């Protein structure tokens, strides 16, 4: 009996090790890395819901792009919403953790940290539930809405579909057709300036400009235009009705080759200025210092002296005859 004792001990160790490894999912079924979970076409994604509860972001695809229906009808940057639809449609997983979990709470999937749902063109739904991080850095537990299988997913894949309203917001404040701008008038803190394109048929960077009565080079005039109309917000807007528009400190009037002028006004709010189109639904937040910087640049151009022409090089003296 004694001669079999080491063998019995070894066998007991192997059985115990196997049982532990199985309990820890060391023998989990592997799926091919980068295997698509849903394998649907992103163009078939017609609606998206990101998150749960009152803060859930809901998006609907339209003929012109995407619109946000909740938590507010904020303007949407369509390419950002397209990216979410594409990432969800082609979502891949690294492997299977547990095909029949007894307790989803162990993975943080009984009350998921994030939930993403897509409604497809045929009316069917695809849902992803995102749970706790795995012990392996850069991976997270996740499952679909129609099965209990728990997967290991790459965090970067999940980040692409876990977006907030701020991520999807169209952050541009002044919405104009750049090369169709022929003039703009800026009123800021009691001062007024008008920038006008000298040749409306040319592109902004090709035409000379006038700032008041002063002639500007193409790069000077288009530089002021760029500095103003490419300003963007870094936060969710307020409803226009929530802002007190008494005596606004900012007014921007943009004239284009077609249509009526676009008019924006702004009201200072501490270090911010809330800017809204006169017929717009939302007031976007800009830094008041950004508007000050535009005004400063305009004043620099108005006071700058014209560049002096370089003196012509002295002509060479004629050589004495006979030399």
PDB file of C-alpha atoms in Angstrom:
ATOM      1  CA  UNK A   1       0.000   0.000   0.000  1.00  0.00           C
ATOM      2  CA  UNK A   2       2.820   2.365   0.866  1.00  0.00           C
ATOM      3  CA  UNK A   3       4.315   2.091  -2.617  1.00  0.00           C
ATOM      4  CA  UNK A   4       1.021   3.398  -4.100  1.00  0.00           C
ATOM      5  CA  UNK A   5       0.792   6.312  -1.662  1.00  0.00           C
ATOM      6  CA  UNK A   6       2.769   8.842  -3.793  1.00  0.00           C
ATOM      7  CA  UNK A   7       0.615   7.945  -6.785  1.00  0.00           C
ATOM      8  CA  UNK A   8      -2.586   8.459  -4.817  1.00  0.00           C
ATOM      9  CA  UNK A   9      -1.342  11.815  -3.497  1.00  0.00           C
ATOM     10  CA  UNK A  10      -0.422  12.964  -7.015  1.00  0.00           C
ATOM     11  CA  UNK A  11      -3.807  11.854  -8.310  1.00  0.00           C
ATOM     12  CA  UNK A  12      -5.587  13.785  -5.541  1.00  0.00           C
ATOM     13  CA  UNK A  13      -3.571  16.918  -6.358  1.00  0.00           C
ATOM     14  CA  UNK A  14      -4.422  16.646 -10.059  1.00  0.00           C
ATOM     15  CA  UNK A  15      -8.132  16.167  -9.338  1.00  0.00           C
ATOM     16  CA  UNK A  16      -8.143  19.123  -6.948  1.00  0.00           C
ATOM     17  CA  UNK A  17      -6.273  21.296  -9.436  1.00  0.00           C
ATOM     18  CA  UNK A  18      -8.672  20.402 -12.195  1.00  0.00           C
ATOM     19  CA  UNK A  19     -11.672  21.210 -10.025  1.00  0.00           C
ATOM     20  CA  UNK A  20     -10.183  24.602  -9.082  1.00  0.00           C
ATOM     21  CA  UNK A  21      -9.280  25.441 -12.655  1.00  0.00           C
ATOM     22  CA  UNK A  22     -12.764  24.554 -13.813  1.00  0.00           C
ATOM     23  CA  UNK A  23     -14.333  26.708 -11.103  1.00  0.00           C
ATOM     24  CA  UNK A  24     -12.196  29.635 -12.208  1.00  0.00           C
ATOM     25  CA  UNK A  25     -13.144  29.170 -15.871  1.00  0.00           C
ATOM     26  CA  UNK A  26      -9.608  28.242 -16.897  1.00  0.00           C
ATOM     27  CA  UNK A  27     -11.171  25.838 -19.391  1.00  0.00           C
ATOM     28  CA  UNK A  28     -13.615  28.321 -20.813  1.00  0.00           C
ATOM     29  CA  UNK A  29     -14.605  27.795 -24.403  1.00  0.00           C
ATOM     30  CA  UNK A  30     -12.659  30.035 -26.700  1.00  0.00           C
ATOM     31  CA  UNK A  31     -14.141  31.845 -29.642  1.00  0.00           C
ATOM     32  CA  UNK A  32     -12.152  33.223 -32.466  1.00  0.00           C
ATOM     33  CA  UNK A  33     -10.717  36.629 -31.625  1.00  0.00           C
ATOM     34  CA  UNK A  34     -12.414  39.405 -33.592  1.00  0.00           C
ATOM     35  CA  UNK A  35     -15.402  37.194 -34.339  1.00  0.00           C
ATOM     36  CA  UNK A  36     -18.397  39.453 -34.867  1.00  0.00           C
ATOM     37  CA  UNK A  37     -21.097  39.000 -32.252  1.00  0.00           C
ATOM     38  CA  UNK A  38     -24.085  40.196 -34.289  1.00  0.00           C
ATOM     39  CA  UNK A  39     -22.733  40.486 -37.849  1.00  0.00           C
ATOM     40  CA  UNK A  40     -25.385  42.919 -39.032  1.00  0.00           C
ATOM     41  CA  UNK A  41     -25.069  45.878 -41.388  1.00  0.00           C
ATOM     42  CA  UNK A  42     -24.597  49.245 -39.711  1.00  0.00           C
ATOM     43  CA  UNK A  43     -26.969  50.785 -42.288  1.00  0.00           C
ATOM     44  CA  UNK A  44     -29.719  48.573 -40.844  1.00  0.00           C
ATOM     45  CA  UNK A  45     -29.375  50.227 -37.430  1.00  0.00           C
ATOM     46  CA  UNK A  46     -32.298  52.658 -37.352  1.00  0.00           C
ATOM     47  CA  UNK A  47     -32.433  53.546 -33.646  1.00  0.00           C
ATOM     48  CA  UNK A  48     -29.963  53.550 -30.770  1.00  0.00           C
ATOM     49  CA  UNK A  49     -30.429  53.704 -27.020  1.00  0.00           C
ATOM     50  CA  UNK A  50     -27.310  54.244 -24.913  1.00  0.00           C
ATOM     51  CA  UNK A  51     -27.667  53.823 -21.144  1.00  0.00           C
ATOM     52  CA  UNK A  52     -30.700  53.386 -18.932  1.00  0.00           C
ATOM     53  CA  UNK A  53     -33.075  55.561 -16.952  1.00  0.00           C
ATOM     54  CA  UNK A  54     -33.621  59.301 -17.314  1.00  0.00           C
ATOM     55  CA  UNK A  55     -30.123  59.932 -18.683  1.00  0.00           C
ATOM     56  CA  UNK A  56     -30.363  57.391 -21.499  1.00  0.00           C
ATOM     57  CA  UNK A  57     -29.463  58.805 -24.911  1.00  0.00           C
ATOM     58  CA  UNK A  58     -31.875  57.873 -27.683  1.00  0.00           C
ATOM     59  CA  UNK A  59     -31.072  58.424 -31.341  1.00  0.00           C
ATOM     60  CA  UNK A  60     -33.117  57.949 -34.485  1.00  0.00           C
ATOM     61  CA  UNK A  61     -31.750  57.768 -38.012  1.00  0.00           C
ATOM     62  CA  UNK A  62     -33.329  60.218 -40.457  1.00  0.00           C
ATOM     63  CA  UNK A  63     -32.930  60.974 -44.148  1.00  0.00           C
ATOM     64  CA  UNK A  64     -30.473  63.739 -43.225  1.00  0.00           C
ATOM     65  CA  UNK A  65     -28.452  61.856 -40.625  1.00  0.00           C
ATOM     66  CA  UNK A  66     -29.395  61.329 -36.967  1.00  0.00           C
ATOM     67  CA  UNK A  67     -31.569  63.143 -34.460  1.00  0.00           C
ATOM     68  CA  UNK A  68     -31.541  62.862 -30.676  1.00  0.00           C
ATOM     69  CA  UNK A  69     -34.924  62.264 -29.074  1.00  0.00           C
ATOM     70  CA  UNK A  70     -33.756  61.938 -25.440  1.00  0.00           C
ATOM     71  CA  UNK A  71     -32.688  63.249 -23.007  1.00  0.00           C
ATOM     72  CA  UNK A  72     -33.206  66.371 -25.175  1.00  0.00           C
ATOM     73  CA  UNK A  73     -33.431  67.061 -28.894  1.00  0.00           C
ATOM     74  CA  UNK A  74     -29.820  68.213 -28.999  1.00  0.00           C
ATOM     75  CA  UNK A  75     -28.246  68.533 -32.462  1.00  0.00           C
ATOM     76  CA  UNK A  76     -26.228  65.433 -33.326  1.00  0.00           C
ATOM     77  CA  UNK A  77     -22.870  65.076 -35.054  1.00  0.00           C
ATOM     78  CA  UNK A  78     -23.986  62.435 -37.540  1.00  0.00           C
ATOM     79  CA  UNK A  79     -20.555  60.895 -38.071  1.00  0.00           C
ATOM     80  CA  UNK A  80     -20.308  60.224 -34.310  1.00  0.00           C
ATOM     81  CA  UNK A  81     -23.673  58.427 -34.294  1.00  0.00           C
ATOM     82  CA  UNK A  82     -22.685  56.515 -37.442  1.00  0.00           C
ATOM     83  CA  UNK A  83     -19.538  55.367 -35.624  1.00  0.00           C
ATOM     84  CA  UNK A  84     -21.609  53.950 -32.751  1.00  0.00           C
ATOM     85  CA  UNK A  85     -23.897  52.089 -35.173  1.00  0.00           C
ATOM     86  CA  UNK A  86     -20.894  50.690 -37.043  1.00  0.00           C
ATOM     87  CA  UNK A  87     -19.118  49.645 -33.827  1.00  0.00           C
ATOM     88  CA  UNK A  88     -22.217  47.895 -32.471  1.00  0.00           C
ATOM     89  CA  UNK A  89     -22.999  46.136 -35.757  1.00  0.00           C
ATOM     90  CA  UNK A  90     -19.437  44.782 -35.983  1.00  0.00           C
ATOM     91  CA  UNK A  91     -18.811  44.232 -32.250  1.00  0.00           C
ATOM     92  CA  UNK A  92     -16.347  41.416 -31.568  1.00  0.00           C
ATOM     93  CA  UNK A  93     -15.520  39.411 -28.433  1.00  0.00           C
ATOM     94  CA  UNK A  94     -12.340  37.793 -27.139  1.00  0.00           C
ATOM     95  CA  UNK A  95     -13.877  34.658 -25.665  1.00  0.00           C
ATOM     96  CA  UNK A  96     -16.626  32.966 -23.673  1.00  0.00           C
ATOM     97  CA  UNK A  97     -16.366  33.143 -19.886  1.00  0.00           C
ATOM     98  CA  UNK A  98     -19.471  31.185 -18.909  1.00  0.00           C
ATOM     99  CA  UNK A  99     -22.223  29.781 -21.120  1.00  0.00           C
ATOM    100  CA  UNK A 100     -24.692  29.208 -18.277  1.00  0.00           C
ATOM    101  CA  UNK A 101     -23.848  31.460 -15.327  1.00  0.00           C
ATOM    102  CA  UNK A 102     -25.666  30.678 -12.097  1.00  0.00           C
ATOM    103  CA  UNK A 103     -25.381  34.268 -10.889  1.00  0.00           C
ATOM    104  CA  UNK A 104     -24.992  37.189 -13.273  1.00  0.00           C
ATOM    105  CA  UNK A 105     -24.211  39.392 -10.287  1.00  0.00           C
ATOM    106  CA  UNK A 106     -20.734  37.819 -10.124  1.00  0.00           C
ATOM    107  CA  UNK A 107     -19.986  39.563 -13.403  1.00  0.00           C
ATOM    108  CA  UNK A 108     -21.804  42.826 -12.699  1.00  0.00           C
ATOM    109  CA  UNK A 109     -24.425  41.920 -15.278  1.00  0.00           C
ATOM    110  CA  UNK A 110     -27.497  41.732 -13.058  1.00  0.00           C
ATOM    111  CA  UNK A 111     -27.402  45.535 -12.905  1.00  0.00           C
ATOM    112  CA  UNK A 112     -25.080  46.383 -15.803  1.00  0.00           C
ATOM    113  CA  UNK A 113     -22.895  49.456 -15.740  1.00  0.00           C
ATOM    114  CA  UNK A 114     -23.928  50.249 -19.299  1.00  0.00           C
ATOM    115  CA  UNK A 115     -26.526  49.044 -21.760  1.00  0.00           C
ATOM    116  CA  UNK A 116     -26.628  49.652 -25.508  1.00  0.00           C
ATOM    117  CA  UNK A 117     -29.621  48.758 -27.644  1.00  0.00           C
ATOM    118  CA  UNK A 118     -30.147  48.939 -31.392  1.00  0.00           C
ATOM    119  CA  UNK A 119     -33.399  48.633 -33.321  1.00  0.00           C
ATOM    120  CA  UNK A 120     -32.825  47.264 -36.797  1.00  0.00           C
ATOM    121  CA  UNK A 121     -34.698  47.903 -40.027  1.00  0.00           C
ATOM    122  CA  UNK A 122     -36.712  44.687 -39.609  1.00  0.00           C
ATOM    123  CA  UNK A 123     -37.862  45.734 -36.123  1.00  0.00           C
ATOM    124  CA  UNK A 124     -35.586  43.306 -34.259  1.00  0.00           C
ATOM    125  CA  UNK A 125     -33.379  44.445 -31.395  1.00  0.00           C
ATOM    126  CA  UNK A 126     -29.728  43.861 -30.544  1.00  0.00           C
ATOM    127  CA  UNK A 127     -28.722  44.602 -26.966  1.00  0.00           C
ATOM    128  CA  UNK A 128     -25.360  44.623 -25.207  1.00  0.00           C
ATOM    129  CA  UNK A 129     -25.036  44.619 -21.412  1.00  0.00           C
ATOM    130  CA  UNK A 130     -21.681  45.722 -20.004  1.00  0.00           C
ATOM    131  CA  UNK A 131     -20.575  44.547 -16.560  1.00  0.00           C
ATOM    132  CA  UNK A 132     -17.482  44.558 -14.351  1.00  0.00           C
ATOM    133  CA  UNK A 133     -13.856  44.532 -15.504  1.00  0.00           C
ATOM    134  CA  UNK A 134     -12.084  41.172 -15.672  1.00  0.00           C
ATOM    135  CA  UNK A 135      -8.908  40.577 -13.669  1.00  0.00           C
ATOM    136  CA  UNK A 136      -7.104  40.841 -17.005  1.00  0.00           C
ATOM    137  CA  UNK A 137      -6.477  44.526 -17.687  1.00  0.00           C
ATOM    138  CA  UNK A 138      -8.286  46.014 -20.662  1.00  0.00           C
ATOM    139  CA  UNK A 139     -11.153  43.517 -20.724  1.00  0.00           C
ATOM    140  CA  UNK A 140     -14.713  43.544 -19.365  1.00  0.00           C
ATOM    141  CA  UNK A 141     -17.571  41.094 -18.870  1.00  0.00           C
ATOM    142  CA  UNK A 142     -20.479  41.530 -21.276  1.00  0.00           C
ATOM    143  CA  UNK A 143     -23.494  39.656 -22.586  1.00  0.00           C
ATOM    144  CA  UNK A 144     -26.206  40.111 -25.156  1.00  0.00           C
ATOM    145  CA  UNK A 145     -29.805  40.755 -24.275  1.00  0.00           C
ATOM    146  CA  UNK A 146     -31.137  37.500 -25.739  1.00  0.00           C
ATOM    147  CA  UNK A 147     -28.776  34.979 -24.098  1.00  0.00           C
ATOM    148  CA  UNK A 148     -27.086  34.305 -20.761  1.00  0.00           C
ATOM    149  CA  UNK A 149     -23.625  33.628 -22.167  1.00  0.00           C
ATOM    150  CA  UNK A 150     -21.024  35.861 -20.546  1.00  0.00           C
ATOM    151  CA  UNK A 151     -18.253  37.045 -22.826  1.00  0.00           C
ATOM    152  CA  UNK A 152     -14.861  38.625 -22.377  1.00  0.00           C
ATOM    153  CA  UNK A 153     -14.735  41.816 -24.437  1.00  0.00           C
ATOM    154  CA  UNK A 154     -11.995  44.266 -25.267  1.00  0.00           C
ATOM    155  CA  UNK A 155     -12.512  47.608 -23.504  1.00  0.00           C
ATOM    156  CA  UNK A 156     -11.692  49.565 -26.640  1.00  0.00           C
ATOM    157  CA  UNK A 157     -14.560  47.839 -28.460  1.00  0.00           C
ATOM    158  CA  UNK A 158     -16.981  48.711 -25.666  1.00  0.00           C
ATOM    159  CA  UNK A 159     -15.767  52.306 -25.428  1.00  0.00           C
ATOM    160  CA  UNK A 160     -16.769  52.773 -29.052  1.00  0.00           C
ATOM    161  CA  UNK A 161     -20.409  52.068 -28.205  1.00  0.00           C
ATOM    162  CA  UNK A 162     -20.554  53.584 -24.692  1.00  0.00           C
ATOM    163  CA  UNK A 163     -21.193  57.199 -25.633  1.00  0.00           C
ATOM    164  CA  UNK A 164     -22.882  60.067 -23.812  1.00  0.00           C
ATOM    165  CA  UNK A 165     -24.954  62.974 -25.087  1.00  0.00           C
ATOM    166  CA  UNK A 166     -21.824  65.163 -24.870  1.00  0.00           C
ATOM    167  CA  UNK A 167     -19.918  62.716 -27.097  1.00  0.00           C
ATOM    168  CA  UNK A 168     -22.611  62.818 -29.773  1.00  0.00           C
ATOM    169  CA  UNK A 169     -23.420  66.526 -29.640  1.00  0.00           C
ATOM    170  CA  UNK A 170     -22.827  68.689 -32.708  1.00  0.00           C
ATOM    171  CA  UNK A 171     -20.515  71.132 -30.955  1.00  0.00           C
ATOM    172  CA  UNK A 172     -20.344  73.804 -33.657  1.00  0.00           C
ATOM    173  CA  UNK A 173     -22.036  77.039 -32.609  1.00  0.00           C
ATOM    174  CA  UNK A 174     -22.125  79.094 -35.809  1.00  0.00           C
ATOM    175  CA  UNK A 175     -23.564  76.923 -38.577  1.00  0.00           C
ATOM    176  CA  UNK A 176     -22.746  78.565 -41.899  1.00  0.00           C
ATOM    177  CA  UNK A 177     -21.650  77.523 -45.379  1.00  0.00           C
ATOM    178  CA  UNK A 178     -18.054  78.653 -45.189  1.00  0.00           C
ATOM    179  CA  UNK A 179     -17.275  79.715 -48.744  1.00  0.00           C
ATOM    180  CA  UNK A 180     -20.723  81.281 -49.204  1.00  0.00           C
ATOM    181  CA  UNK A 181     -20.072  83.835 -46.441  1.00  0.00           C
ATOM    182  CA  UNK A 182     -19.815  87.283 -47.998  1.00  0.00           C
ATOM    183  CA  UNK A 183     -19.865  89.410 -44.842  1.00  0.00           C
ATOM    184  CA  UNK A 184     -20.252  89.250 -41.092  1.00  0.00           C
ATOM    185  CA  UNK A 185     -20.903  91.901 -38.510  1.00  0.00           C
ATOM    186  CA  UNK A 186     -19.692  91.337 -34.963  1.00  0.00           C
ATOM    187  CA  UNK A 187     -21.068  93.315 -32.032  1.00  0.00           C
ATOM    188  CA  UNK A 188     -19.307  92.551 -28.751  1.00  0.00           C
ATOM    189  CA  UNK A 189     -19.384  94.495 -25.495  1.00  0.00           C
ATOM    190  CA  UNK A 190     -20.556  97.695 -27.149  1.00  0.00           C
ATOM    191  CA  UNK A 191     -18.173  97.674 -30.136  1.00  0.00           C
ATOM    192  CA  UNK A 192     -19.092  96.803 -33.718  1.00  0.00           C
ATOM    193  CA  UNK A 193     -16.987  95.642 -36.685  1.00  0.00           C
ATOM    194  CA  UNK A 194     -17.910  94.483 -40.190  1.00  0.00           C
ATOM    195  CA  UNK A 195     -15.817  92.088 -42.270  1.00  0.00           C
ATOM    196  CA  UNK A 196     -16.742  91.866 -45.955  1.00  0.00           C
ATOM    197  CA  UNK A 197     -15.399  89.770 -48.811  1.00  0.00           C
ATOM    198  CA  UNK A 198     -14.128  91.900 -51.694  1.00  0.00           C
ATOM    199  CA  UNK A 199     -14.924  89.286 -54.329  1.00  0.00           C
ATOM    200  CA  UNK A 200     -17.960  87.188 -53.291  1.00  0.00           C
ATOM    201  CA  UNK A 201     -17.393  84.774 -56.189  1.00  0.00           C
ATOM    202  CA  UNK A 202     -14.059  83.639 -54.759  1.00  0.00           C
ATOM    203  CA  UNK A 203     -13.433  81.221 -51.904  1.00  0.00           C
ATOM    204  CA  UNK A 204     -12.767  82.675 -48.469  1.00  0.00           C
ATOM    205  CA  UNK A 205      -9.015  82.079 -48.621  1.00  0.00           C
ATOM    206  CA  UNK A 206      -8.736  83.433 -52.196  1.00  0.00           C
ATOM    207  CA  UNK A 207     -10.552  86.747 -51.896  1.00  0.00           C
ATOM    208  CA  UNK A 208      -9.264  89.955 -50.372  1.00  0.00           C
ATOM    209  CA  UNK A 209     -11.408  91.320 -47.520  1.00  0.00           C
ATOM    210  CA  UNK A 210     -12.312  94.663 -46.023  1.00  0.00           C
ATOM    211  CA  UNK A 211     -12.519  95.280 -42.298  1.00  0.00           C
ATOM    212  CA  UNK A 212     -14.471  98.486 -42.161  1.00  0.00           C
ATOM    213  CA  UNK A 213     -12.554 100.681 -44.619  1.00  0.00           C
ATOM    214  CA  UNK A 214      -9.282  98.778 -44.267  1.00  0.00           C
ATOM    215  CA  UNK A 215      -8.139  96.383 -46.971  1.00  0.00           C
ATOM    216  CA  UNK A 216      -7.091  92.937 -45.740  1.00  0.00           C
ATOM    217  CA  UNK A 217      -5.151  90.185 -47.445  1.00  0.00           C
ATOM    218  CA  UNK A 218      -7.014  86.912 -48.090  1.00  0.00           C
ATOM    219  CA  UNK A 219      -5.271  85.160 -45.211  1.00  0.00           C
ATOM    220  CA  UNK A 220      -6.035  88.028 -42.822  1.00  0.00           C
ATOM    221  CA  UNK A 221      -9.740  88.228 -43.626  1.00  0.00           C
ATOM    222  CA  UNK A 222     -10.304  84.463 -43.739  1.00  0.00           C
ATOM    223  CA  UNK A 223      -8.287  84.178 -40.523  1.00  0.00           C
ATOM    224  CA  UNK A 224     -10.810  86.345 -38.656  1.00  0.00           C
ATOM    225  CA  UNK A 225     -13.658  84.365 -40.211  1.00  0.00           C
ATOM    226  CA  UNK A 226     -12.069  81.083 -39.139  1.00  0.00           C
ATOM    227  CA  UNK A 227     -11.390  82.291 -35.599  1.00  0.00           C
ATOM    228  CA  UNK A 228     -15.038  83.178 -35.093  1.00  0.00           C
ATOM    229  CA  UNK A 229     -17.181  80.650 -36.934  1.00  0.00           C
ATOM    230  CA  UNK A 230     -15.092  77.602 -35.995  1.00  0.00           C
ATOM    231  CA  UNK A 231     -15.596  78.218 -32.268  1.00  0.00           C
ATOM    232  CA  UNK A 232     -17.155  75.174 -30.604  1.00  0.00           C
ATOM    233  CA  UNK A 233     -18.666  74.289 -27.258  1.00  0.00           C
ATOM    234  CA  UNK A 234     -17.385  71.764 -24.727  1.00  0.00           C
ATOM    235  CA  UNK A 235     -20.634  71.171 -22.839  1.00  0.00           C
ATOM    236  CA  UNK A 236     -24.302  70.466 -23.342  1.00  0.00           C
ATOM    237  CA  UNK A 237     -26.350  73.537 -24.312  1.00  0.00           C
ATOM    238  CA  UNK A 238     -29.191  75.128 -22.406  1.00  0.00           C
ATOM    239  CA  UNK A 239     -32.624  75.629 -23.874  1.00  0.00           C
ATOM    240  CA  UNK A 240     -32.869  79.099 -25.376  1.00  0.00           C
ATOM    241  CA  UNK A 241     -35.869  79.785 -23.136  1.00  0.00           C
ATOM    242  CA  UNK A 242     -33.685  79.253 -20.035  1.00  0.00           C
ATOM    243  CA  UNK A 243     -31.458  82.260 -20.839  1.00  0.00           C
ATOM    244  CA  UNK A 244     -32.310  85.870 -19.977  1.00  0.00           C
ATOM    245  CA  UNK A 245     -31.770  87.726 -23.258  1.00  0.00           C
ATOM    246  CA  UNK A 246     -32.091  91.229 -21.809  1.00  0.00           C
ATOM    247  CA  UNK A 247     -29.411  93.477 -23.378  1.00  0.00           C
ATOM    248  CA  UNK A 248     -27.256  90.752 -24.970  1.00  0.00           C
ATOM    249  CA  UNK A 249     -23.544  91.587 -25.163  1.00  0.00           C
ATOM    250  CA  UNK A 250     -22.987  89.670 -28.407  1.00  0.00           C
ATOM    251  CA  UNK A 251     -24.580  89.779 -31.833  1.00  0.00           C
ATOM    252  CA  UNK A 252     -23.228  88.105 -34.959  1.00  0.00           C
ATOM    253  CA  UNK A 253     -24.874  88.673 -38.333  1.00  0.00           C
ATOM    254  CA  UNK A 254     -23.678  86.451 -41.174  1.00  0.00           C
ATOM    255  CA  UNK A 255     -24.554  87.280 -44.780  1.00  0.00           C
ATOM    256  CA  UNK A 256     -24.217  84.542 -47.388  1.00  0.00           C
ATOM    257  CA  UNK A 257     -24.578  84.470 -51.156  1.00  0.00           C
ATOM    258  CA  UNK A 258     -27.992  82.868 -50.749  1.00  0.00           C
ATOM    259  CA  UNK A 259     -30.813  83.262 -48.265  1.00  0.00           C
ATOM    260  CA  UNK A 260     -31.474  85.737 -45.509  1.00  0.00           C
ATOM    261  CA  UNK A 261     -28.708  86.710 -43.060  1.00  0.00           C
ATOM    262  CA  UNK A 262     -28.163  84.430 -40.078  1.00  0.00           C
ATOM    263  CA  UNK A 263     -28.349  86.220 -36.754  1.00  0.00           C
ATOM    264  CA  UNK A 264     -26.887  84.944 -33.473  1.00  0.00           C
ATOM    265  CA  UNK A 265     -26.932  86.668 -30.123  1.00  0.00           C
ATOM    266  CA  UNK A 266     -25.084  85.995 -26.914  1.00  0.00           C
ATOM    267  CA  UNK A 267     -25.467  86.715 -23.232  1.00  0.00           C
ATOM    268  CA  UNK A 268     -22.557  86.719 -20.774  1.00  0.00           C
ATOM    269  CA  UNK A 269     -22.947  84.173 -17.960  1.00  0.00           C
ATOM    270  CA  UNK A 270     -19.969  84.435 -15.561  1.00  0.00           C
ATOM    271  CA  UNK A 271     -16.968  83.272 -17.627  1.00  0.00           C
ATOM    272  CA  UNK A 272     -19.164  82.012 -20.432  1.00  0.00           C
ATOM    273  CA  UNK A 273     -21.259  83.552 -23.160  1.00  0.00           C
ATOM    274  CA  UNK A 274     -24.454  81.715 -24.108  1.00  0.00           C
ATOM    275  CA  UNK A 275     -24.915  81.918 -27.883  1.00  0.00           C
ATOM    276  CA  UNK A 276     -28.104  81.099 -29.768  1.00  0.00           C
ATOM    277  CA  UNK A 277     -29.465  81.670 -33.224  1.00  0.00           C
ATOM    278  CA  UNK A 278     -32.402  84.058 -32.948  1.00  0.00           C
ATOM    279  CA  UNK A 279     -34.783  81.312 -34.094  1.00  0.00           C
ATOM    280  CA  UNK A 280     -32.807  78.437 -32.537  1.00  0.00           C
ATOM    281  CA  UNK A 281     -33.875  76.065 -29.780  1.00  0.00           C
ATOM    282  CA  UNK A 282     -30.622  75.948 -27.797  1.00  0.00           C
ATOM    283  CA  UNK A 283     -28.015  78.329 -26.404  1.00  0.00           C
ATOM    284  CA  UNK A 284     -24.463  77.014 -26.651  1.00  0.00           C
ATOM    285  CA  UNK A 285     -21.743  77.881 -24.164  1.00  0.00           C
ATOM    286  CA  UNK A 286     -18.546  79.531 -25.359  1.00  0.00           C
ATOM    287  CA  UNK A 287     -15.744  80.937 -23.273  1.00  0.00           C
ATOM    288  CA  UNK A 288     -16.064  84.721 -23.059  1.00  0.00           C
ATOM    289  CA  UNK A 289     -12.285  84.856 -23.440  1.00  0.00           C
ATOM    290  CA  UNK A 290     -12.608  83.288 -26.900  1.00  0.00           C
ATOM    291  CA  UNK A 291     -14.826  86.163 -27.998  1.00  0.00           C
ATOM    292  CA  UNK A 292     -12.362  88.610 -26.439  1.00  0.00           C
ATOM    293  CA  UNK A 293      -9.609  86.978 -28.516  1.00  0.00           C
ATOM    294  CA  UNK A 294     -11.581  87.527 -31.745  1.00  0.00           C
ATOM    295  CA  UNK A 295     -12.105  91.187 -30.837  1.00  0.00           C
ATOM    296  CA  UNK A 296      -8.409  91.582 -30.014  1.00  0.00           C
ATOM    297  CA  UNK A 297      -7.382  90.153 -33.383  1.00  0.00           C
ATOM    298  CA  UNK A 298      -9.731  92.530 -35.200  1.00  0.00           C
ATOM    299  CA  UNK A 299      -8.271  95.516 -33.347  1.00  0.00           C
ATOM    300  CA  UNK A 300      -4.733  94.381 -34.189  1.00  0.00           C
ATOM    301  CA  UNK A 301      -5.584  94.272 -37.887  1.00  0.00           C
ATOM    302  CA  UNK A 302      -7.212  97.715 -37.770  1.00  0.00           C
ATOM    303  CA  UNK A 303      -4.200  99.338 -36.115  1.00  0.00           C
ATOM    304  CA  UNK A 304      -1.476  97.477 -38.014  1.00  0.00           C
ATOM    305  CA  UNK A 305       0.571  99.627 -40.343  1.00  0.00           C
ATOM    306  CA  UNK A 306       0.848  98.523 -43.977  1.00  0.00           C
ATOM    307  CA  UNK A 307       4.022  96.584 -44.642  1.00  0.00           C
ATOM    308  CA  UNK A 308       6.626  98.815 -46.229  1.00  0.00           C
ATOM    309  CA  UNK A 309       7.839  97.804 -49.657  1.00  0.00           C
ATOM    310  CA  UNK A 310      11.420  96.571 -49.738  1.00  0.00           C
ATOM    311  CA  UNK A 311      13.814  99.083 -51.401  1.00  0.00           C
ATOM    312  CA  UNK A 312      14.732  98.243 -54.968  1.00  0.00           C
ATOM    313  CA  UNK A 313      18.295  96.892 -55.350  1.00  0.00           C
ATOM    314  CA  UNK A 314      20.816  99.478 -56.547  1.00  0.00           C
ATOM    315  CA  UNK A 315      21.582  99.135 -60.241  1.00  0.00           C
ATOM    316  CA  UNK A 316      25.126  98.171 -61.103  1.00  0.00           C
ATOM    317  CA  UNK A 317      27.321 101.081 -62.179  1.00  0.00           C
ATOM    318  CA  UNK A 318      28.391 100.928 -65.806  1.00  0.00           C
ATOM    319  CA  UNK A 319      31.974  99.890 -66.312  1.00  0.00           C
ATOM    320  CA  UNK A 320      34.321 102.637 -67.567  1.00  0.00           C
ATOM    321  CA  UNK A 321      34.744 102.467 -71.324  1.00  0.00           C
ATOM    322  CA  UNK A 322      37.730 100.684 -72.516  1.00  0.00           C
ATOM    323  CA  UNK A 323      37.916  98.456 -69.460  1.00  0.00           C
TER     324      UNK A 323
END
